[in-house]
Coordinates of C-alpha atoms in Angstrom, one line a residue:
M313 CA 129.9 163.7 73.3
A314 CA 133.7 163.7 73.2
T315 CA 133.8 167.2 74.7
T316 CA 131.8 166.1 77.7
D317 CA 134.0 163.0 78.4
A318 CA 137.1 165.2 78.2
A319 CA 135.6 167.7 80.6
S320 CA 134.8 164.9 83.1
Q321 CA 138.3 163.5 82.8
T322 CA 139.8 166.9 83.4
K323 CA 137.6 167.5 86.5
A324 CA 138.6 164.1 87.9
I325 CA 142.3 164.9 87.5
E326 CA 141.8 168.3 89.2
L327 CA 139.9 166.6 92.1
K328 CA 142.7 164.0 92.6
K329 CA 145.3 166.8 92.7
E330 CA 143.2 168.6 95.2
F331 CA 142.7 165.5 97.4
D332 CA 146.4 164.6 97.2
A333 CA 147.3 168.1 98.4
Y334 CA 144.8 167.9 101.2
R335 CA 145.9 164.5 102.4
H336 CA 149.6 165.5 102.4
A337 CA 148.7 168.6 104.4
D338 CA 146.8 166.7 107.0
E339 CA 148.7 163.4 107.6
R340 CA 146.6 162.8 110.7
F341 CA 143.5 162.2 108.6
A342 CA 145.1 160.5 105.6
N343 CA 145.4 157.1 107.2
N344 CA 141.8 156.9 108.2
F345 CA 140.6 158.3 104.9
D346 CA 142.4 155.6 102.9
K347 CA 141.0 153.0 105.2
Y348 CA 137.3 153.9 105.0
L349 CA 137.2 155.1 101.4
E350 CA 137.9 151.6 100.0
F351 CA 134.7 149.9 101.2
I352 CA 132.0 152.5 102.1
D353 CA 131.1 152.9 98.4
F354 CA 129.5 149.4 98.5
L355 CA 127.7 149.7 101.8
P356 CA 123.9 149.2 101.4
D357 CA 123.1 152.1 103.7
A358 CA 123.5 155.7 102.5
T359 CA 126.9 156.6 104.0
F360 CA 129.1 159.7 103.9
I361 CA 132.2 161.0 105.8
I362 CA 133.2 164.6 106.8
D363 CA 136.4 165.9 108.2
R364 CA 136.7 168.3 111.2
N365 CA 136.0 171.2 108.9
S366 CA 132.7 169.7 107.8
R367 CA 134.1 169.0 104.3
V368 CA 132.6 165.9 102.6
I369 CA 135.4 163.4 101.8
A370 CA 133.3 160.3 101.0
W371 CA 129.9 159.9 99.5
N372 CA 128.8 156.4 98.5
R373 CA 126.4 155.1 95.8
A374 CA 123.5 154.6 98.2
M375 CA 123.9 158.3 99.2
E376 CA 123.7 159.3 95.6
K377 CA 120.5 157.3 95.2
M378 CA 118.9 158.8 98.3
T379 CA 119.7 162.5 97.7
G380 CA 120.1 162.6 93.9
V381 CA 123.5 164.3 94.3
K382 CA 126.5 162.8 92.6
K383 CA 129.7 162.2 94.4
D384 CA 131.7 164.4 92.0
D385 CA 129.4 167.3 92.8
I386 CA 129.9 167.3 96.6
I387 CA 133.3 165.8 97.4
G388 CA 135.5 168.5 99.0
K389 CA 132.6 170.9 99.6
G390 CA 132.2 172.3 103.1
E391 CA 128.5 173.3 102.7
Y392 CA 126.8 170.0 102.1
E393 CA 123.3 170.8 103.4
H394 CA 122.1 171.9 100.0
A395 CA 122.5 168.2 99.0
M396 CA 120.2 167.1 101.7
P397 CA 116.5 167.6 100.8
F398 CA 115.7 166.5 104.3
Y399 CA 118.4 168.8 105.9
N400 CA 117.1 171.0 108.7
R401 CA 119.4 173.9 109.8
R402 CA 117.8 173.9 113.2
R403 CA 118.7 170.2 113.6
P404 CA 122.3 169.4 112.6
M405 CA 123.3 166.1 111.1
L406 CA 124.7 163.6 113.7
V407 CA 128.2 164.0 112.2
D408 CA 128.0 167.8 112.9
L409 CA 127.3 167.0 116.6
I410 CA 130.3 164.7 116.7
C411 CA 132.7 167.0 114.9
T412 CA 131.7 170.1 116.9
E413 CA 131.8 168.0 120.1
N414 CA 128.8 169.9 121.3
S415 CA 127.2 167.5 123.8
E416 CA 124.8 170.1 125.1
A417 CA 123.3 170.4 121.6
E418 CA 122.4 166.7 121.6
L419 CA 119.9 167.4 124.4
L420 CA 118.0 169.7 122.1
Y421 CA 117.1 166.9 119.8
N422 CA 114.9 164.3 121.4
F423 CA 115.4 161.8 118.5
T424 CA 119.1 161.4 119.3
Q425 CA 120.5 158.7 121.6
R426 CA 124.1 158.0 122.5
D427 CA 125.9 154.7 123.0
G428 CA 129.4 155.5 123.9
D429 CA 130.9 157.6 121.1
T430 CA 128.1 156.6 118.7
L431 CA 125.0 158.7 118.1
Y432 CA 121.9 157.2 116.6
G433 CA 118.2 157.9 116.2
E434 CA 115.1 158.1 114.0
A435 CA 113.6 161.1 112.5
Y436 CA 110.7 162.1 110.2
V437 CA 111.6 164.2 107.2
S438 CA 109.2 166.0 104.9
S439 CA 110.9 164.8 101.7
V440 CA 113.7 162.7 100.3
F441 CA 114.8 162.3 96.7
G442 CA 111.6 161.8 94.8
N443 CA 109.7 164.3 97.0
R444 CA 108.1 161.9 99.4
E445 CA 107.8 161.8 103.1
A446 CA 110.1 159.4 104.9
F447 CA 111.2 158.0 108.2
L448 CA 115.0 157.8 108.4
W449 CA 117.3 156.0 110.8
A450 CA 120.8 157.4 111.2
K451 CA 123.9 156.4 113.0
A452 CA 127.1 158.3 113.3
S453 CA 130.5 157.5 114.8
P454 CA 133.7 159.5 115.2
L455 CA 136.9 158.8 113.3
Y456 CA 140.3 159.1 115.1
D457 CA 143.9 159.1 113.9
K458 CA 146.5 156.7 115.3
D459 CA 147.2 159.2 118.1
G460 CA 143.5 159.2 119.2
N461 CA 142.7 162.7 117.8
L462 CA 139.3 163.3 116.3
V463 CA 139.7 163.8 112.5
G464 CA 136.2 163.4 111.2
A465 CA 132.9 161.4 111.4
I466 CA 131.0 158.9 109.4
E467 CA 127.2 158.7 109.2
S468 CA 124.9 156.0 107.8
I469 CA 121.3 156.7 106.9
R470 CA 118.6 154.1 106.2
D471 CA 115.1 154.7 104.9
I472 CA 112.8 152.8 107.3
T473 CA 109.6 154.2 106.0
E474 CA 108.2 150.8 104.9
R475 CA 109.0 149.3 108.2
R476 CA 107.4 152.1 110.2
N477 CA 104.3 152.0 108.0
K478 CA 104.0 148.2 108.6
E479 CA 104.5 148.8 112.4
Q480 CA 101.8 151.5 112.3
A481 CA 99.5 149.3 110.3
L482 CA 100.1 146.5 112.7
Q483 CA 99.4 148.7 115.7
E484 CA 96.2 150.0 114.1
S485 CA 95.2 146.4 113.3
E486 CA 95.9 145.4 116.9
E487 CA 93.7 148.3 118.1
R488 CA 90.9 147.2 115.8
Y489 CA 91.2 143.6 117.0
R490 CA 91.2 144.8 120.6
T491 CA 88.2 147.0 120.0
L492 CA 86.3 144.1 118.5
T493 CA 87.4 141.4 120.9
E494 CA 86.8 143.4 124.1
N495 CA 83.1 143.4 123.2
V496 CA 82.7 139.5 123.2
A497 CA 82.3 137.3 126.2
D498 CA 84.7 134.6 124.9
G499 CA 88.4 134.7 125.5
V500 CA 90.3 135.6 122.3
A501 CA 94.0 135.0 121.8
L502 CA 96.4 135.5 118.8
I503 CA 99.1 132.9 118.7
Q504 CA 102.1 132.9 116.3
K505 CA 105.0 130.5 116.4
G506 CA 103.6 129.2 119.7
K507 CA 103.7 132.6 121.4
L508 CA 100.7 134.6 122.7
L509 CA 100.8 138.0 120.8
F510 CA 97.5 139.3 122.0
V511 CA 94.7 138.4 124.4
N512 CA 91.5 140.2 125.3
N513 CA 90.2 140.9 128.8
A514 CA 87.9 137.9 128.8
F515 CA 90.9 135.6 128.1
V516 CA 92.7 137.3 131.0
T517 CA 89.8 136.7 133.3
I518 CA 89.2 133.1 132.3
F519 CA 92.8 132.2 133.3
G520 CA 92.7 134.2 136.5
Y521 CA 95.1 137.0 135.7
T522 CA 94.5 140.8 136.1
D523 CA 96.6 142.2 133.3
A524 CA 97.1 141.1 129.7
E525 CA 100.8 141.9 130.0
D526 CA 101.1 139.0 132.4
I527 CA 100.2 136.6 129.5
V528 CA 101.3 138.3 126.3
G529 CA 104.7 137.0 125.2
R530 CA 104.4 133.6 127.0
T531 CA 104.3 130.3 125.3
A532 CA 100.6 129.3 124.8
V533 CA 101.1 125.7 125.8
D534 CA 102.2 126.8 129.2
L535 CA 98.6 127.5 130.0
I536 CA 97.6 123.8 129.2
R537 CA 98.0 120.9 131.7
S538 CA 101.0 118.8 131.0
D539 CA 99.2 115.7 129.8
C540 CA 97.2 117.7 127.2
Q541 CA 100.1 119.9 126.0
H542 CA 101.3 117.5 123.2
D543 CA 97.9 117.4 121.5
F544 CA 97.6 121.2 121.7
E545 CA 101.1 121.7 120.2
M546 CA 100.4 119.2 117.4
L547 CA 97.1 121.0 116.6
L548 CA 98.8 124.5 116.5
A549 CA 101.5 123.1 114.2
A550 CA 99.0 121.5 111.9
L551 CA 96.9 124.7 111.8
E552 CA 99.9 126.8 110.8
S553 CA 100.9 124.4 108.1
G554 CA 97.3 124.2 106.8
G555 CA 97.0 120.5 107.3
V556 CA 94.1 120.0 109.7
S557 CA 90.4 119.4 109.3
N558 CA 89.3 119.5 113.0
N559 CA 90.2 122.8 114.6
T560 CA 88.6 122.2 118.0
F561 CA 90.6 121.5 121.1
Q562 CA 89.2 120.3 124.5
G563 CA 91.4 119.8 127.4
L564 CA 92.4 120.8 130.9
S565 CA 94.0 124.2 131.5
L566 CA 95.7 125.9 134.4
S567 CA 94.8 129.2 135.9
K568 CA 97.3 131.6 137.5
D569 CA 96.8 129.9 140.9
R570 CA 97.2 126.5 139.2
R571 CA 93.5 125.7 139.4
E572 CA 92.5 123.1 136.7
F573 CA 89.5 123.8 134.5
W574 CA 88.2 122.6 131.2
I575 CA 88.4 124.8 128.1
E576 CA 87.1 124.4 124.5
A577 CA 89.1 126.3 121.9
Q578 CA 88.0 127.0 118.4
N579 CA 91.1 127.7 116.3
N580 CA 91.5 129.2 112.9
M581 CA 94.5 130.0 110.8
I582 CA 94.9 133.6 109.7
R583 CA 97.7 135.8 108.2
W584 CA 99.3 138.2 110.7
N585 CA 102.0 140.6 109.7
G586 CA 102.7 138.6 106.6
E587 CA 103.0 135.2 108.4
T588 CA 100.6 132.5 109.5
A589 CA 99.1 132.7 112.9
V590 CA 96.3 131.1 114.9
L591 CA 93.2 133.0 116.2
S592 CA 91.8 131.1 119.1
T593 CA 88.4 131.6 120.8
I594 CA 88.3 130.1 124.3
R595 CA 85.4 129.1 126.5
D596 CA 85.4 127.7 130.0
I597 CA 83.3 124.5 129.7
T598 CA 84.1 123.1 133.2
E599 CA 80.5 123.1 134.4
T600 CA 79.2 121.5 131.1
K601 CA 82.0 119.0 131.0
M602 CA 81.6 117.9 134.6
K603 CA 77.9 117.3 134.1
A604 CA 78.6 115.2 131.0
L605 CA 81.3 113.2 132.8
A606 CA 78.9 112.6 135.8
F607 CA 76.2 111.5 133.4
E608 CA 78.6 109.2 131.6
E609 CA 79.8 107.7 134.8
E610 CA 76.3 107.1 136.1
S611 CA 75.3 105.5 132.8
H612 CA 78.3 103.3 132.9
R613 CA 77.5 102.3 136.5
L614 CA 73.9 101.3 135.5
R615 CA 75.0 99.3 132.5
G616 CA 77.6 97.5 134.6
E617 CA 75.0 96.7 137.2
N618 CA 72.7 95.4 134.5
I619 CA 75.5 93.1 133.2
R620 CA 76.3 91.9 136.7
L621 CA 72.7 91.0 137.3
K622 CA 72.7 89.0 134.1
A623 CA 75.9 87.4 135.1
S624 CA 74.4 86.2 138.4
M625 CA 72.4 83.6 136.6
R626 CA 74.4 80.5 137.5
Y627 CA 73.4 78.2 134.6
R628 CA 73.6 79.3 131.0
W629 CA 73.7 77.1 127.9
R630 CA 74.5 80.0 125.5
L631 CA 75.6 83.6 125.6
G632 CA 74.9 85.5 122.4
P633 CA 76.4 83.5 119.6
L634 CA 78.4 81.3 122.0
I635 CA 77.0 77.9 122.8
G636 CA 77.9 75.6 125.7
K637 CA 76.8 74.5 129.2
S638 CA 80.1 73.0 130.4
A639 CA 81.7 74.3 133.5
V640 CA 84.6 75.8 131.5
M641 CA 82.2 77.7 129.3
Q642 CA 80.4 79.1 132.4
E643 CA 83.7 80.5 133.5
V644 CA 84.1 82.1 130.0
Y645 CA 80.6 83.6 130.2
E646 CA 81.5 85.1 133.6
R647 CA 84.7 86.6 132.3
I648 CA 82.8 88.0 129.2
H649 CA 80.3 89.8 131.5
Q650 CA 83.2 91.2 133.6
A651 CA 84.9 92.5 130.4
A652 CA 81.7 94.0 129.0
A653 CA 81.1 95.9 132.2
S654 CA 84.6 97.5 131.9
D655 CA 86.3 99.6 129.2
A656 CA 89.7 98.0 129.7
N657 CA 91.5 96.2 127.0
V658 CA 90.9 92.4 126.6
I659 CA 93.1 89.6 125.3
I660 CA 91.5 86.3 124.3
Y661 CA 93.6 83.2 124.2
G662 CA 92.6 80.1 122.4
E663 CA 93.4 77.7 119.6
S664 CA 92.3 78.3 116.0
G665 CA 88.6 77.7 115.5
T666 CA 87.5 78.1 119.1
G667 CA 85.5 81.3 118.5
K668 CA 87.7 84.1 119.6
E669 CA 86.1 86.6 117.3
L670 CA 82.6 85.6 118.6
I671 CA 83.8 86.4 122.1
A672 CA 85.2 89.8 121.0
R673 CA 81.9 90.7 119.3
A674 CA 79.9 89.6 122.3
I675 CA 82.0 91.9 124.6
H676 CA 81.5 94.8 122.2
E677 CA 77.7 94.2 121.8
M678 CA 77.2 94.0 125.6
G679 CA 79.4 97.0 126.4
D680 CA 79.1 100.8 126.3
R681 CA 80.6 101.0 122.8
R682 CA 77.9 98.8 121.1
E683 CA 76.5 101.8 119.2
N684 CA 79.8 102.4 117.5
A685 CA 82.0 100.3 115.1
F686 CA 83.5 96.9 115.7
V687 CA 86.5 96.7 113.4
P688 CA 88.1 93.3 113.0
V689 CA 91.8 93.1 111.8
N690 CA 93.7 90.0 110.9
C691 CA 97.2 91.1 111.9
G692 CA 98.9 88.1 110.3
A693 CA 97.4 88.8 106.8
I694 CA 98.8 92.4 106.4
P695 CA 102.2 92.8 104.7
E696 CA 104.7 94.4 107.1
H697 CA 105.3 97.4 104.8
L698 CA 101.6 98.3 104.8
L699 CA 100.9 98.0 108.5
E700 CA 101.4 101.6 109.3
S701 CA 99.2 102.8 106.5
E702 CA 96.5 100.2 107.4
F703 CA 96.4 101.2 111.0
F704 CA 96.9 105.0 110.8
G705 CA 95.6 105.8 107.2
H706 CA 97.4 107.9 104.6
K707 CA 97.1 111.0 102.5
K708 CA 97.0 111.0 98.7
G709 CA 100.6 110.8 97.4
A710 CA 102.1 109.7 100.8
F711 CA 103.9 106.9 98.9
T712 CA 103.9 105.1 95.6
G713 CA 100.4 103.8 95.0
A714 CA 98.6 106.1 97.4
Y715 CA 96.2 107.5 94.8
S716 CA 93.6 108.7 97.3
D717 CA 93.2 109.5 101.0
K718 CA 92.5 106.4 103.2
H719 CA 91.1 106.1 106.7
G720 CA 93.0 103.7 109.0
Y721 CA 91.7 101.2 111.4
L722 CA 92.2 103.6 114.4
D723 CA 90.0 106.1 112.6
L724 CA 87.3 103.6 111.7
A725 CA 87.2 102.2 115.2
D726 CA 86.9 105.6 116.9
N727 CA 84.7 105.3 120.0
G728 CA 84.3 101.6 119.2
S729 CA 86.3 98.4 119.5
L730 CA 89.3 97.3 117.4
F731 CA 89.6 93.5 117.3
L732 CA 93.3 92.5 116.6
D733 CA 93.2 88.9 115.7
E734 CA 96.6 87.1 115.7
I735 CA 98.1 90.0 117.6
G736 CA 101.3 87.9 118.1
E737 CA 102.1 88.3 114.4
L738 CA 102.7 92.1 114.8
G739 CA 106.3 93.2 114.5
M740 CA 108.2 95.4 117.0
N741 CA 108.1 98.5 114.9
I742 CA 104.3 98.7 114.6
Q743 CA 104.0 97.7 118.3
V744 CA 105.9 100.9 119.2
K745 CA 103.7 103.1 117.0
L746 CA 100.5 101.5 118.2
L747 CA 101.5 101.8 121.8
R748 CA 102.2 105.6 121.3
A749 CA 98.8 106.0 119.7
L750 CA 97.0 104.1 122.4
E751 CA 98.7 105.9 125.3
G752 CA 98.4 109.4 123.8
G753 CA 95.1 109.0 122.0
S754 CA 96.5 110.8 119.0
Y755 CA 98.3 110.0 115.8
S756 CA 98.9 111.3 112.3
P757 CA 98.2 109.6 109.0
L758 CA 101.1 108.9 106.7
G759 CA 102.0 112.0 104.7
S760 CA 100.1 114.4 106.9
A761 CA 100.8 116.7 109.7
E762 CA 97.2 116.6 110.8
V763 CA 96.7 115.2 114.3
R764 CA 93.7 112.8 114.7
H765 CA 92.2 111.6 117.9
S766 CA 90.7 108.2 118.4
T767 CA 89.2 106.7 121.6
I768 CA 89.3 102.9 121.0
R769 CA 89.1 99.7 123.0
I770 CA 91.5 97.0 122.1
V771 CA 90.1 93.4 122.0
A772 CA 93.0 91.2 120.9
A773 CA 93.2 87.4 120.2
T774 CA 96.0 85.0 119.8
N775 CA 96.8 81.3 119.9
R776 CA 100.3 82.0 121.1
N777 CA 101.8 82.3 124.6
L778 CA 102.5 86.0 124.7
I779 CA 104.6 85.8 127.8
N780 CA 106.9 83.5 125.9
Q781 CA 106.8 86.1 123.1
V782 CA 108.0 88.8 125.5
N783 CA 110.8 86.5 126.9
M784 CA 111.9 85.7 123.3
G785 CA 112.1 89.4 122.4
L786 CA 109.3 89.1 119.9
M787 CA 106.9 91.4 121.8
R788 CA 107.6 94.6 123.8
E789 CA 106.9 94.3 127.5
D790 CA 105.1 97.6 127.6
F791 CA 102.9 96.7 124.7
F792 CA 102.1 93.3 126.4
Y793 CA 100.9 95.1 129.5
R794 CA 98.9 97.6 127.5
I795 CA 96.8 94.8 125.9
H796 CA 96.9 92.1 128.6
V797 CA 94.5 93.7 131.1
I798 CA 91.5 91.3 131.0
P799 CA 92.6 87.8 129.8
I800 CA 90.0 85.3 128.7
S801 CA 91.1 81.7 127.9
L802 CA 88.8 79.9 125.5
P803 CA 89.0 76.1 125.9
P804 CA 89.4 73.8 122.9
L805 CA 86.5 71.6 121.9
R806 CA 88.2 68.4 123.1
N807 CA 88.1 69.8 126.6
R808 CA 84.4 70.4 126.6
R809 CA 83.0 67.4 124.8
E810 CA 79.7 67.7 126.7
D811 CA 78.9 70.8 124.6
I812 CA 79.1 68.8 121.3
P813 CA 75.4 67.8 121.3
L814 CA 74.3 71.5 121.7
L815 CA 76.7 72.6 119.0
V816 CA 75.5 69.8 116.7
E817 CA 71.9 70.7 117.2
H818 CA 72.7 74.4 116.5
F819 CA 74.7 73.8 113.4
M820 CA 72.2 71.3 112.0
K821 CA 69.4 73.8 112.3
N822 CA 71.5 76.4 110.5
H823 CA 72.4 74.0 107.7
N824 CA 68.9 72.8 107.1
T825 CA 67.3 76.2 106.5
G826 CA 63.8 75.6 104.9
T827 CA 63.8 71.9 105.4
A828 CA 63.2 69.6 108.4
T829 CA 66.2 69.2 110.7
Q830 CA 68.1 66.0 110.1
H831 CA 69.1 63.8 113.1
I832 CA 72.5 62.4 113.6
P833 CA 72.7 58.5 113.8
G834 CA 74.2 57.1 117.0
N835 CA 77.4 55.8 115.3
I836 CA 78.2 59.2 113.8
M837 CA 77.5 61.0 117.1
D838 CA 79.9 58.5 118.8
A839 CA 82.5 59.4 116.2
L840 CA 82.0 63.1 116.8
F841 CA 82.6 62.5 120.6
E842 CA 85.7 60.4 120.0
Y843 CA 87.4 62.8 117.5
D844 CA 90.0 65.3 119.0
W845 CA 88.9 68.3 116.9
P846 CA 92.2 70.0 116.1
G847 CA 90.2 72.6 114.2
N848 CA 87.8 73.0 117.2
V849 CA 84.3 74.4 116.7
R850 CA 85.0 75.7 113.2
E851 CA 86.0 72.2 112.1
L852 CA 82.8 70.8 113.7
Q853 CA 80.7 73.3 111.8
N854 CA 82.5 72.4 108.5
V855 CA 82.1 68.6 109.1
L856 CA 78.4 69.0 109.7
H857 CA 78.0 71.1 106.6
R858 CA 79.6 68.4 104.5
Y859 CA 77.5 65.8 106.3
V860 CA 74.3 67.6 105.3
T861 CA 75.6 67.9 101.7
L862 CA 77.4 64.6 101.1
K863 CA 75.7 62.4 103.6
S864 CA 79.0 61.2 105.0
I865 CA 81.3 62.4 107.8
D866 CA 84.9 63.3 106.7
F867 CA 87.2 64.4 109.5
T868 CA 90.2 66.6 108.8
S869 CA 92.5 64.3 110.7
P870 CA 94.6 62.0 108.4
H871 CA 93.9 59.0 110.7
S872 CA 90.1 59.5 111.0
P873 CA 87.9 57.4 108.6
A874 CA 84.8 58.6 106.8
I875 CA 81.4 57.3 108.2
S876 CA 78.5 56.7 105.8
L877 CA 75.0 57.7 106.5
E878 CA 73.7 54.2 105.4
K879 CA 71.7 53.0 108.4
E880 CA 72.6 49.4 108.1
Q881 CA 76.3 50.1 107.6
T882 CA 78.1 50.7 110.9
D883 CA 81.6 50.0 109.7
R884 CA 83.7 53.1 109.2
K885 CA 85.2 53.5 105.7
Y886 CA 87.0 56.1 103.7
D887 CA 85.2 57.8 100.8
P888 CA 86.2 56.3 97.5
I889 CA 88.8 58.2 95.5
T890 CA 87.7 58.4 91.9
T891 CA 90.3 60.7 90.3
L892 CA 93.9 61.5 90.6
S893 CA 93.2 65.2 91.4
S894 CA 90.9 64.3 94.3
A895 CA 93.5 61.9 95.6
M896 CA 96.2 64.6 95.5
E897 CA 93.9 67.1 97.2
Q898 CA 93.1 64.6 100.0
F899 CA 96.8 63.8 100.4
E900 CA 97.7 67.5 100.4
K901 CA 95.1 68.2 103.0
K902 CA 96.4 65.4 105.3
I903 CA 99.9 66.9 105.0
L904 CA 98.7 70.3 105.9
V905 CA 96.8 69.1 109.0
K906 CA 99.7 66.9 110.1
T907 CA 102.1 69.8 109.9
L908 CA 99.7 72.3 111.6
K909 CA 99.2 69.9 114.5
E910 CA 103.0 69.3 114.8
T911 CA 103.5 73.1 115.0
K912 CA 100.6 73.6 117.3
W913 CA 98.8 75.5 114.5
H914 CA 101.5 78.1 114.4
K915 CA 101.0 79.3 110.9
T916 CA 104.4 80.9 110.4
K917 CA 106.2 77.8 111.5
A918 CA 103.9 75.5 109.5
A919 CA 104.5 77.6 106.3
S920 CA 108.3 77.4 106.9
A921 CA 108.2 73.6 107.5
L922 CA 106.2 73.1 104.3
G923 CA 108.4 75.4 102.3
I924 CA 105.6 77.8 101.2
S925 CA 104.7 81.4 102.0
R926 CA 102.2 82.3 104.7
K927 CA 99.9 83.7 102.0
T928 CA 99.9 80.4 100.2
L929 CA 99.3 78.5 103.5
F930 CA 96.3 80.7 104.3
R931 CA 94.9 80.1 100.8
K932 CA 95.2 76.3 101.1
M933 CA 93.8 76.3 104.6
K934 CA 90.8 78.3 103.4
A935 CA 90.3 75.9 100.4
Y936 CA 90.3 72.9 102.7
A937 CA 88.0 74.6 105.3
L938 CA 90.8 74.6 107.9
I939 CA 90.1 78.2 108.8

C-alpha cells in the first residue's frame, strides 16, 4: 500500500515538472491554461482541453466518469482517441476541427453546426463507458491568447440519451394518438398548460381550418367566444388540479372565419410527458342546441300566454295562498302574473308579516321553474363569517369546523328560485361575491378549485327602502340594479281593511280543523277593523289562533285591550294577570312592540335600542308570535 502511494506521488511530481517546463516554453498558452484549469474540473458536463498539438491539458471529473479514463493517464498525451470508446477516426472530435482550422472538413459531418467560432452538434455513438449505446451532444470553442492567437480548444460533451429516448417515445405516442383519433368523427385535442399540443383532422374541420399546424401551439381559449372563455379556463384549471366532478363544457366557439357555433366538450385529465394535460373530445351541437332553444322559447311563450289569460280576469278574491279582493291586492295579483311570465329577478317590498314569502312562492309555482327547488334564505339570521360558506358551499377541511362537504344555497337552487328574505341585511362583501356569481353564472365552493354552474332566479324581499340603502353606502348600486328588476309593493293590512273578513274566515277555518267553524261576534269584528295591525296578516293569524284557544282577543299593541267572548259582555277589558312571571312577560312584550314600531320594525335598530343582540331579539319576537 505504501509503495503504491509513493509511486503515485512520484508520478505527480514528474507531471508537474513536465507541465511547468511546457508552460514556460509556451507563454502564449500559459495564461489561458491557468484560467480554465481552475474551474472546468467541477463542470457538470464532460469537458476537456487540447492545445494546438492535440495534447490533452485538462480532463475533468465528468470526463473521467464518461470515458472511464483517469486524468493522470491522459494529461499530456497527444493521442487521446484511445480514451474515447465512442471515438471515430473518420469523424474527428470538434476540438480537432477547430485546432486544425479545417473548415472544409466540417462539411463532411452533417451533425456539425457552427455559430461564430463555436461548433456544436449531436451524434449517435455505439458505446460509452459501460458499453451502452448513447446520443451525445457536444460543443467546442477555440481558446486564444492575449494577442488573439489560437492556442487550443475546449470541448464539452453531454449524454442526452434519456432526453432523446423520451422525445422518441413522445413522438411514437403522438403517432399512436394520431392514428387512433383520425378514425373517429369527433374532434380531439390535447391541451397542456392552456396550449393546444395536438388536434385531429375532425377538430380542424369543425373549426373551419385546413391544416392542424394553423391551430397547434395556440391558446385553447382563443377558440371560445369571449363571454364563455372564463368558464372554459376555470374548467381546464380545475381538471389539471384534479378538483372537478363535472368535466363537460357547453358554449359558443368561433371558427376561422369568426362564425359562432355551439360545441360540447368532454374533458378528461391524463398524464402527458410526465405532466398533467387535458384530453378533450369536441362535438358541434349547434343544430341540437338551436332546436332545444327554440322549443324552450316556444314553451316559455305558451306559458306566458296562459298566465296572461289568467291575469285578464278582472276580479279575484285570492291568488294561490294570497287572500284579498281590495283594489291594492288586485294590483299585486297583476304584478305577480307579470313576474311569473318572466324569468327576471323580483324584489318584494312590504312590512313584516304582510306575506312576502307567500308572494315569492306564488311566483315560483306559476313560473317556468316550478319543477325545481324553491330555496328560502333569511339573510338577517346568518352570521357574517358564515355567509360565503352558506351561499357557495364548502369542501371538507376548508376551515375549522368544516368536517364534511356542504352544498351552498346557489347549488341547491340550481334551475330554481332563490328567495332572499331581508336582503337589506347583506353586507357589502357578500354582495360583491353574489353579484359575480349571478352575472357569470359560475362560482367555486370554499376550499375548492372546482367551478360550479348554477342558473337561478332571485326573488328578494325587504321591509327597507333599498334606494336609501344605496344612497347611504349600505348597498352596492350594481347589486341593487341586479335584483331590482320587477318590484312588487305589498300593502300593510291597515291599508286594505276590506280584506279582513275574508282573512278572518280563512284563518278560522284553518284553526277549527275537525270542528264546526266558530263565528266572530260583532264587537270583536269591530275591534279587528279598528286595530292598526303593526304585525299585519301574521299578527291577525296569531290573534285568531289565540281567540280559538283562549276565547278572548289579545292584541299585540300595548294600548289595545282584550275582548272577552262572553256574549253579554261588550266592555273591553284586559285579561287578568295572575302571576308575576306572566306580568313580566306581558310587559316585556309591550316594550318589544313599542320599540319595533318606533324603529319601523327595523330589527337591527330595535335590538340596538333595547341593548340586546339581533339573535336575542329574534328569539323573543318568535316567543311572542311577533314573527
